[in-house]
Tab-separated table of C-alpha atoms in Angstrom:
chain	number	residue	atom	x	y	z
A	1	MET	CA	-46.637	32.928	45.150
A	2	GLY	CA	-42.958	28.541	44.926
A	3	CYS	CA	-43.959	24.792	44.844
A	4	GLY	CA	-40.521	24.173	44.107
A	5	ASN	CA	-37.591	23.429	47.004
A	6	LYS	CA	-34.207	24.324	47.236
A	7	ASP	CA	-32.664	21.588	46.242
A	8	ASN	CA	-29.825	22.579	42.975
A	9	LEU	CA	-31.660	18.983	41.739
A	10	PRO	CA	-33.633	19.591	39.137
A	11	LYS	CA	-37.212	19.618	40.083
A	12	SER	CA	-39.537	16.604	38.886
A	13	TYR	CA	-43.228	17.531	37.335
A	14	PRO	CA	-44.298	14.746	36.193
A	15	MET	CA	-47.534	14.932	33.986
A	16	VAL	CA	-50.368	12.447	35.462
A	17	GLY	CA	-49.810	9.155	34.397
A	18	GLY	CA	-51.852	6.341	33.422
A	19	ASP	CA	-54.307	6.353	30.785
A	20	GLY	CA	-57.762	6.994	33.173
A	21	PRO	CA	-59.908	9.591	32.087
A	22	GLN	CA	-57.492	12.606	33.269
A	23	SER	CA	-54.072	10.990	32.424
A	24	TYR	CA	-52.280	13.599	29.970
A	25	ALA	CA	-51.933	9.957	27.679
A	26	GLN	CA	-56.135	11.027	26.472
A	27	ASN	CA	-55.381	14.947	26.758
A	28	SER	CA	-52.594	15.662	25.172
A	29	SER	CA	-55.143	16.825	21.554
A	30	TYR	CA	-52.796	20.086	21.658
A	31	GLN	CA	-49.168	19.032	21.968
A	32	LYS	CA	-50.493	17.022	19.475
A	33	GLY	CA	-51.235	19.174	16.867
A	34	VAL	CA	-48.263	21.200	17.806
A	35	MET	CA	-46.108	18.275	16.426
A	36	ASP	CA	-48.937	17.836	13.725
A	37	ALA	CA	-47.647	21.041	13.064
A	38	ALA	CA	-44.247	20.611	12.725
A	39	LYS	CA	-44.250	18.050	10.424
A	40	GLU	CA	-43.857	18.952	6.986
A	41	LEU	CA	-40.770	21.602	8.582
A	42	ILE	CA	-39.126	18.854	10.260
A	43	HIS	CA	-39.394	17.074	6.874
A	44	GLU	CA	-37.411	19.785	5.283
A	45	ALA	CA	-35.359	20.418	8.056
A	46	ILE	CA	-33.872	16.926	7.507
A	47	ILE	CA	-33.616	17.080	3.599
A	48	ASN	CA	-32.329	20.129	3.649
A	49	LYS	CA	-29.913	20.250	6.362
A	50	LEU	CA	-28.995	17.152	7.449
A	51	ASP	CA	-25.778	15.827	6.306
A	52	LEU	CA	-25.020	12.241	7.013
A	53	SER	CA	-21.758	11.644	5.121
A	54	ILE	CA	-20.295	14.837	7.651
A	55	MET	CA	-21.688	12.455	10.503
A	56	GLY	CA	-20.064	9.227	8.724
A	57	LEU	CA	-23.475	7.367	8.152
A	58	SER	CA	-24.307	6.297	4.397
A	59	HIS	CA	-27.177	4.337	2.480
A	60	THR	CA	-25.021	1.375	3.704
A	61	SER	CA	-24.337	1.000	6.916
A	62	GLY	CA	-24.603	2.996	10.904
A	63	THR	CA	-26.950	3.505	13.262
A	64	PHE	CA	-29.658	6.801	12.779
A	65	HIS	CA	-29.509	8.009	16.989
A	66	VAL	CA	-32.732	10.176	17.373
A	67	ALA	CA	-33.984	11.448	21.504
A	68	ASP	CA	-36.982	12.603	21.935
A	69	LEU	CA	-36.270	14.786	25.526
A	70	GLY	CA	-38.901	15.391	27.657
A	71	CYS	CA	-41.653	12.903	25.695
A	72	SER	CA	-44.101	12.475	28.977
A	73	SER	CA	-46.064	9.426	28.701
A	74	GLY	CA	-48.924	9.716	25.857
A	75	PRO	CA	-48.388	8.251	22.455
A	76	ASN	CA	-47.657	11.620	20.411
A	77	THR	CA	-43.597	10.777	21.068
A	78	PHE	CA	-44.129	8.369	18.996
A	79	SER	CA	-45.475	9.398	16.490
A	80	ALA	CA	-43.217	11.936	15.945
A	81	MET	CA	-40.001	9.683	16.312
A	82	GLN	CA	-41.577	8.159	12.633
A	83	ASN	CA	-42.385	11.813	11.170
A	84	ILE	CA	-38.692	11.709	11.477
A	85	ILE	CA	-37.239	8.391	10.769
A	86	GLU	CA	-39.418	8.485	7.774
A	87	ALA	CA	-37.405	12.213	6.351
A	88	VAL	CA	-34.092	10.485	7.418
A	89	GLU	CA	-35.563	7.545	4.483
A	90	LEU	CA	-36.551	9.633	2.339
A	91	LYS	CA	-32.593	11.005	2.261
A	92	LEU	CA	-31.309	8.043	1.985
A	93	ILE	CA	-33.288	7.688	-0.902
A	94	GLN	CA	-32.473	10.288	-2.627
A	95	LEU	CA	-28.693	10.245	-1.712
A	96	ALA	CA	-28.454	6.774	-2.781
A	97	GLU	CA	-30.733	7.242	-6.714
A	98	HIS	CA	-32.991	5.084	-5.230
A	99	GLN	CA	-31.170	2.825	-4.113
A	100	ASP	CA	-32.986	0.389	-0.639
A	101	PRO	CA	-31.295	2.759	2.710
A	102	SER	CA	-32.979	-0.524	5.031
A	103	ALA	CA	-29.373	-1.487	5.837
A	104	LEU	CA	-28.912	2.074	7.668
A	105	GLU	CA	-30.906	1.421	11.452
A	106	PHE	CA	-32.376	3.940	13.773
A	107	GLN	CA	-32.177	3.868	17.731
A	108	VAL	CA	-34.972	6.297	19.234
A	109	PHE	CA	-34.755	7.258	23.142
A	110	VAL	CA	-36.990	8.606	24.559
A	111	SER	CA	-36.025	10.653	27.722
A	112	ASP	CA	-37.984	12.325	30.782
A	113	GLN	CA	-37.762	12.522	34.427
A	114	TYR	CA	-37.482	9.384	37.060
A	115	ASP	CA	-40.949	9.303	37.724
A	116	ASN	CA	-42.232	10.055	34.062
A	117	ASP	CA	-44.829	6.940	33.242
A	118	PHE	CA	-42.340	5.520	31.452
A	119	ASN	CA	-44.420	1.813	31.772
A	120	THR	CA	-47.675	4.049	30.143
A	121	LEU	CA	-45.325	4.808	27.418
A	122	PHE	CA	-44.225	1.892	26.376
A	123	LYS	CA	-47.340	0.575	25.937
A	124	THR	CA	-47.697	2.520	23.168
A	125	LEU	CA	-44.906	1.198	21.198
A	126	PRO	CA	-45.559	-0.144	17.975
A	127	HIS	CA	-44.898	-2.742	17.155
A	128	SER	CA	-44.476	-2.467	13.039
A	129	ARG	CA	-42.022	-0.389	13.706
A	130	ILE	CA	-38.371	0.261	12.353
A	131	TYR	CA	-36.386	1.086	15.206
A	132	PHE	CA	-35.110	0.303	18.225
A	133	ALA	CA	-36.299	1.583	21.391
A	134	ALA	CA	-35.058	2.867	25.064
A	135	GLY	CA	-36.411	5.028	27.477
A	136	VAL	CA	-33.579	7.163	29.287
A	137	PRO	CA	-34.445	8.794	32.772
A	138	GLY	CA	-33.350	12.149	33.800
A	139	SER	CA	-33.025	15.937	33.282
A	140	PHE	CA	-31.811	16.922	30.124
A	141	TYR	CA	-31.101	20.195	31.437
A	142	GLY	CA	-28.252	18.004	32.139
A	143	ARG	CA	-26.300	15.238	30.707
A	144	LEU	CA	-28.379	12.228	29.676
A	145	PHE	CA	-25.714	10.665	26.721
A	146	PRO	CA	-22.251	9.816	25.350
A	147	LYS	CA	-19.527	12.201	24.007
A	148	SER	CA	-21.368	12.464	19.860
A	149	CYS	CA	-23.978	10.094	20.369
A	150	LEU	CA	-26.863	11.507	19.170
A	151	ASN	CA	-27.931	12.404	15.087
A	152	PHE	CA	-31.571	14.607	15.777
A	153	VAL	CA	-32.721	16.328	19.475
A	154	TYR	CA	-36.501	16.913	19.211
A	155	SER	CA	-38.625	17.676	22.162
A	156	CYS	CA	-42.221	19.062	22.088
A	157	TYR	CA	-43.610	21.677	24.133
A	158	ALA	CA	-41.310	20.816	27.483
A	159	LEU	CA	-38.395	23.462	27.225
A	160	HIS	CA	-40.923	26.563	29.402
A	161	TRP	CA	-40.976	24.059	32.342
A	162	LEU	CA	-38.207	25.169	34.493
A	163	SER	CA	-36.181	24.026	36.075
A	164	LYS	CA	-37.505	25.053	39.470
A	165	VAL	CA	-38.808	27.907	41.488
A	166	PRO	CA	-36.843	30.563	41.624
A	167	GLU	CA	-35.677	30.294	44.976
A	168	GLU	CA	-36.250	34.347	45.509
A	169	ILE	CA	-39.865	34.764	44.788
A	170	VAL	CA	-41.048	32.213	47.657
A	171	ASP	CA	-39.219	34.536	50.033
A	172	ARG	CA	-40.542	36.367	52.148
A	173	ASN	CA	-38.350	38.623	52.767
A	174	SER	CA	-37.085	39.408	49.273
A	175	PRO	CA	-38.160	41.992	47.038
A	176	SER	CA	-39.124	39.736	44.496
A	177	TRP	CA	-41.370	38.035	46.465
A	178	ASN	CA	-44.645	36.786	44.646
A	179	SER	CA	-47.152	37.490	46.751
A	180	ASP	CA	-50.089	37.524	43.935
A	181	SER	CA	-49.738	35.339	41.923
A	182	ILE	CA	-48.836	32.086	40.516
A	183	HIS	CA	-46.971	33.120	37.969
A	184	CYS	CA	-44.115	35.240	35.719
A	185	THR	CA	-47.077	37.883	35.450
A	186	GLY	CA	-44.168	40.207	35.129
A	187	SER	CA	-45.947	43.400	37.218
A	188	VAL	CA	-43.169	43.112	39.634
A	189	LYS	CA	-39.738	43.970	38.457
A	190	GLY	CA	-37.771	40.996	40.721
A	191	VAL	CA	-40.705	38.663	39.388
A	192	ALA	CA	-40.193	38.942	36.393
A	193	GLU	CA	-36.169	39.226	36.550
A	194	ALA	CA	-36.549	36.070	38.287
A	195	TYR	CA	-38.131	33.423	36.105
A	196	SER	CA	-36.465	35.579	33.646
A	197	ALA	CA	-32.820	34.429	34.909
A	198	ARG	CA	-33.874	31.252	36.564
A	199	PHE	CA	-35.207	30.522	32.058
A	200	ARG	CA	-31.657	32.142	30.965
A	201	ASN	CA	-30.345	29.724	33.354
A	202	ASP	CA	-31.855	26.498	31.842
A	203	VAL	CA	-31.777	27.237	28.565
A	204	GLU	CA	-27.532	27.598	28.733
A	205	ALA	CA	-27.280	24.336	31.077
A	206	PHE	CA	-29.832	22.503	27.591
A	207	LEU	CA	-27.641	23.430	25.245
A	208	ASN	CA	-24.393	22.847	27.267
A	209	ALA	CA	-25.932	19.513	28.068
A	210	ARG	CA	-26.412	18.782	23.861
A	211	THR	CA	-23.040	20.390	23.211
A	212	PRO	CA	-21.233	16.827	23.539
A	213	GLU	CA	-24.265	14.488	23.009
A	214	VAL	CA	-24.689	15.636	19.638
A	215	VAL	CA	-22.374	14.750	16.649
A	216	PRO	CA	-20.947	18.434	14.221
A	217	GLY	CA	-24.152	18.473	11.953
A	218	GLY	CA	-26.412	17.190	13.736
A	219	LEU	CA	-30.098	18.554	14.284
A	220	ILE	CA	-32.055	20.287	17.509
A	221	VAL	CA	-35.616	20.900	16.668
A	222	ILE	CA	-37.208	22.716	19.341
A	223	LEU	CA	-41.409	23.418	19.690
A	224	ILE	CA	-42.387	25.498	22.212
A	225	SER	CA	-44.448	27.863	23.436
A	226	ALA	CA	-43.859	31.466	23.983
A	227	VAL	CA	-45.440	35.061	23.767
A	228	PRO	CA	-44.860	37.382	20.843
A	229	ASP	CA	-42.707	40.188	20.681
A	230	GLY	CA	-45.016	43.376	23.329
A	231	ILE	CA	-47.741	41.887	24.617
A	232	PRO	CA	-47.535	40.729	28.332
A	233	PHE	CA	-47.986	37.797	29.605
A	234	PRO	CA	-50.769	38.507	31.460
A	235	LYS	CA	-53.066	39.637	28.748
A	236	THR	CA	-52.455	35.714	26.866
A	237	ALA	CA	-55.130	33.051	26.965
A	238	ALA	CA	-52.565	31.556	29.107
A	239	GLY	CA	-51.677	34.409	31.609
A	240	VAL	CA	-56.284	34.317	32.153
A	241	LEU	CA	-56.216	31.179	32.364
A	242	TYR	CA	-53.127	31.183	35.205
A	243	ASP	CA	-54.567	33.909	36.804
A	244	VAL	CA	-58.221	32.202	36.735
A	245	PHE	CA	-56.497	28.827	38.622
A	246	GLY	CA	-54.842	31.369	40.746
A	247	SER	CA	-58.042	32.956	42.502
A	248	CYS	CA	-59.491	29.412	42.770
A	249	LEU	CA	-56.247	28.540	45.366
A	250	VAL	CA	-57.289	31.543	47.157
A	251	ASP	CA	-61.226	30.974	47.320
A	252	MET	CA	-59.541	27.648	48.574
A	253	THR	CA	-57.917	29.831	51.770
A	254	LYS	CA	-61.401	32.031	52.187
A	255	MET	CA	-63.975	28.596	52.656
A	256	GLY	CA	-60.699	27.421	55.515
A	257	LEU	CA	-59.674	24.779	53.733
A	258	ILE	CA	-56.265	25.851	52.570
A	259	SER	CA	-53.495	27.682	54.724
A	260	GLU	CA	-53.127	31.080	53.253
A	261	GLU	CA	-49.004	30.584	53.680
A	262	LYS	CA	-49.885	27.049	51.092
A	263	VAL	CA	-51.268	29.611	48.927
A	264	TYR	CA	-48.472	32.677	48.563
A	265	SER	CA	-45.952	29.622	49.197
A	266	PHE	CA	-47.051	28.291	45.453
A	267	ASN	CA	-45.138	29.235	42.151
A	268	LEU	CA	-46.326	27.817	38.217
A	269	PRO	CA	-42.496	26.453	37.245
A	270	ILE	CA	-43.301	27.833	33.538
A	271	TYR	CA	-41.730	30.608	32.051
A	272	HIS	CA	-42.970	31.558	28.221
A	273	ALA	CA	-40.209	33.366	26.429
A	274	THR	CA	-40.611	36.225	23.926
A	275	PRO	CA	-38.992	34.992	20.334
A	276	LYS	CA	-36.810	37.544	21.055
A	277	GLU	CA	-35.102	36.115	23.927
A	278	LEU	CA	-34.786	32.589	22.738
A	279	GLU	CA	-33.311	33.788	19.846
A	280	THR	CA	-30.509	35.678	21.887
A	281	LEU	CA	-30.269	33.306	24.985
A	282	ILE	CA	-29.207	30.425	21.417
A	283	GLN	CA	-26.820	32.681	20.542
A	284	ARG	CA	-25.185	33.155	23.743
A	285	ASN	CA	-24.164	29.556	22.587
A	286	LYS	CA	-21.752	29.361	20.100
A	287	TYR	CA	-21.585	25.680	19.472
A	288	PHE	CA	-25.547	26.001	17.731
A	289	SER	CA	-26.529	28.014	14.637
A	290	ILE	CA	-30.114	28.232	13.968
A	291	GLU	CA	-31.348	27.437	10.692
A	292	ARG	CA	-34.594	28.678	11.259
A	293	MET	CA	-36.921	30.176	13.568
A	294	GLU	CA	-40.298	30.607	13.234
A	295	GLU	CA	-43.785	30.514	14.265
A	296	LEU	CA	-45.964	27.499	14.017
A	297	ASN	CA	-49.614	27.483	12.942
A	298	HIS	CA	-51.426	25.494	15.175
A	299	PRO	CA	-54.501	23.476	13.688
A	300	MET	CA	-56.581	23.481	16.645
A	301	ARG	CA	-55.692	28.329	17.150
A	302	ASN	CA	-59.287	28.942	16.074
A	303	THR	CA	-60.684	26.082	17.072
A	304	PRO	CA	-63.496	26.394	20.564
A	305	PHE	CA	-62.705	25.054	23.354
A	306	THR	CA	-65.015	24.487	26.157
A	307	ALA	CA	-64.611	24.787	29.952
A	308	GLU	CA	-64.521	21.723	30.905
A	309	ASP	CA	-61.983	21.452	27.323
A	310	TYR	CA	-59.985	23.812	28.798
A	311	THR	CA	-59.402	21.645	32.851
A	312	SER	CA	-59.434	18.010	31.147
A	313	ASN	CA	-55.887	20.064	28.968
A	314	LEU	CA	-54.441	22.099	31.911
A	315	ARG	CA	-54.978	19.187	34.815
A	316	PRO	CA	-53.134	16.418	33.034
A	317	ILE	CA	-50.582	18.430	33.015
A	318	PHE	CA	-50.846	20.248	37.057
A	319	GLU	CA	-52.317	17.500	38.656
A	320	GLU	CA	-49.361	16.200	40.075
A	321	ILE	CA	-47.553	19.748	41.773
A	322	ILE	CA	-51.306	20.850	42.962
A	323	LYS	CA	-50.897	16.881	45.100
A	324	ASP	CA	-47.257	17.305	45.762
A	325	HIS	CA	-47.791	21.330	46.774
A	326	PHE	CA	-51.458	21.254	48.982
A	327	GLY	CA	-51.717	17.103	49.081
A	328	ASN	CA	-54.561	15.153	47.434
A	329	GLU	CA	-57.772	16.364	49.085
A	330	TYR	CA	-59.103	19.574	47.995
A	331	VAL	CA	-57.580	17.960	44.260
A	332	ASN	CA	-60.666	17.350	42.402
A	333	GLN	CA	-62.673	20.691	44.500
A	334	ILE	CA	-59.689	22.885	43.450
A	335	PHE	CA	-60.237	21.768	39.492
A	336	HIS	CA	-64.119	21.400	40.006
A	337	ASN	CA	-64.461	25.584	41.200
A	338	TYR	CA	-62.267	26.162	38.378
A	339	THR	CA	-64.340	24.814	35.405
A	340	ILE	CA	-67.121	27.121	36.852
A	341	LYS	CA	-64.703	30.213	36.948
A	342	ILE	CA	-63.647	29.411	32.917
A	343	ALA	CA	-66.900	29.127	31.879
A	344	GLU	CA	-67.079	32.946	33.553
A	345	ASN	CA	-64.460	33.950	32.027
A	346	LEU	CA	-65.110	31.647	28.986
A	347	SER	CA	-65.193	35.093	26.522
A	348	ILE	CA	-62.069	37.174	27.834
A	349	ILE	CA	-60.411	33.904	26.950
A	350	GLU	CA	-61.743	32.882	23.243
A	351	GLU	CA	-60.704	36.749	22.576
A	352	LYS	CA	-57.520	36.375	23.381
A	353	THR	CA	-56.563	32.869	22.022
A	354	ASN	CA	-54.240	34.227	19.209
A	355	ASP	CA	-51.545	35.418	21.448
A	356	ILE	CA	-49.742	32.274	22.752
A	357	ILE	CA	-47.791	31.173	20.364
A	358	VAL	CA	-45.292	27.922	19.331
A	359	LEU	CA	-42.190	28.107	17.625
A	360	PHE	CA	-41.264	25.793	15.536
A	361	ILE	CA	-36.946	26.272	16.229
A	362	LEU	CA	-34.273	24.286	14.590
A	363	LEU	CA	-30.607	24.718	15.900
A	364	LYS	CA	-27.449	22.928	13.831
A	365	ARG	CA	-24.435	21.736	15.924
A	366	ILE	CA	-21.999	24.100	14.545
A	367	ILE	CA	-18.265	21.683	12.982
A	368	SER	CA	-16.146	23.102	14.604
A	369	THR	CA	-12.604	24.215	12.418
A	370	ASP	CA	-10.278	23.616	15.362
């Protein structure tokens, strides 16, 4: 059922801005858990895999450039940037035999779509920091920075968002028309192929855009939601959550509040790949090597959630998409109904909480021998 238009430009799906009770800034603890779970792995990557001398950097001079791609509007991004910088400082101290590494300067770029709430984001910028900070609006599926600009790229819970909904799944005349669901269930071959192809093109575009931007020897860390190999997405907790959300929209049509056409043309621009899919896609790019790829142990994995918790986490992510497609009038009612239905299905969801995984992927920009 497609919320994307048919423009060639990537569609923007901003989180709810501001710092109110329904904002992303106040409801992104799960994403912070992902960031915290990856902290030690990022430190290890920088200590063991980052070669500052190849980049022309040392403890005596230079600027180390870090970018967060898909930063959104909450405070998590600056915590992540601080973790990265602390690891680089530790490496500098080791290299300089405990000399002061302060001569190396740090530039942090935070990037997201043009309609991201950068105002709220920069209100959370720490006053006492050792780095310069700048916002870079735009889609990470295209170029964002000059050549050989970045030493370290970080992207957390962003790359599973598609640049747009596949056109085939919103076409009534297409065998890939997704009339029975709002996401990729995998039950209709054409729908699954359309989603997979869109994701494949997007990952290729992401890596192609980073190829000239990242210096040789530079690192990319991607934290991404994924489906374990061999498990159909509808059998996961996220699959159940999406199905419940879709049923709420169908209920609105039965009440005469939303047209069937509106519901049939609505799809979530999200695709959860398997680890094998991701590995294959990355290996197609000849400029980055996979240095590490493993499942994260999320600290909130076994935390019990109430129906209200699920709604609080989901609403800041989906509200703007709902408004864009259905208008503002029934947003509150949709999420109210969603909370009720989640409560009715809570036992089913809890049985599947271990099915969705978070992958830590470490890439290194290959040093050309040309």
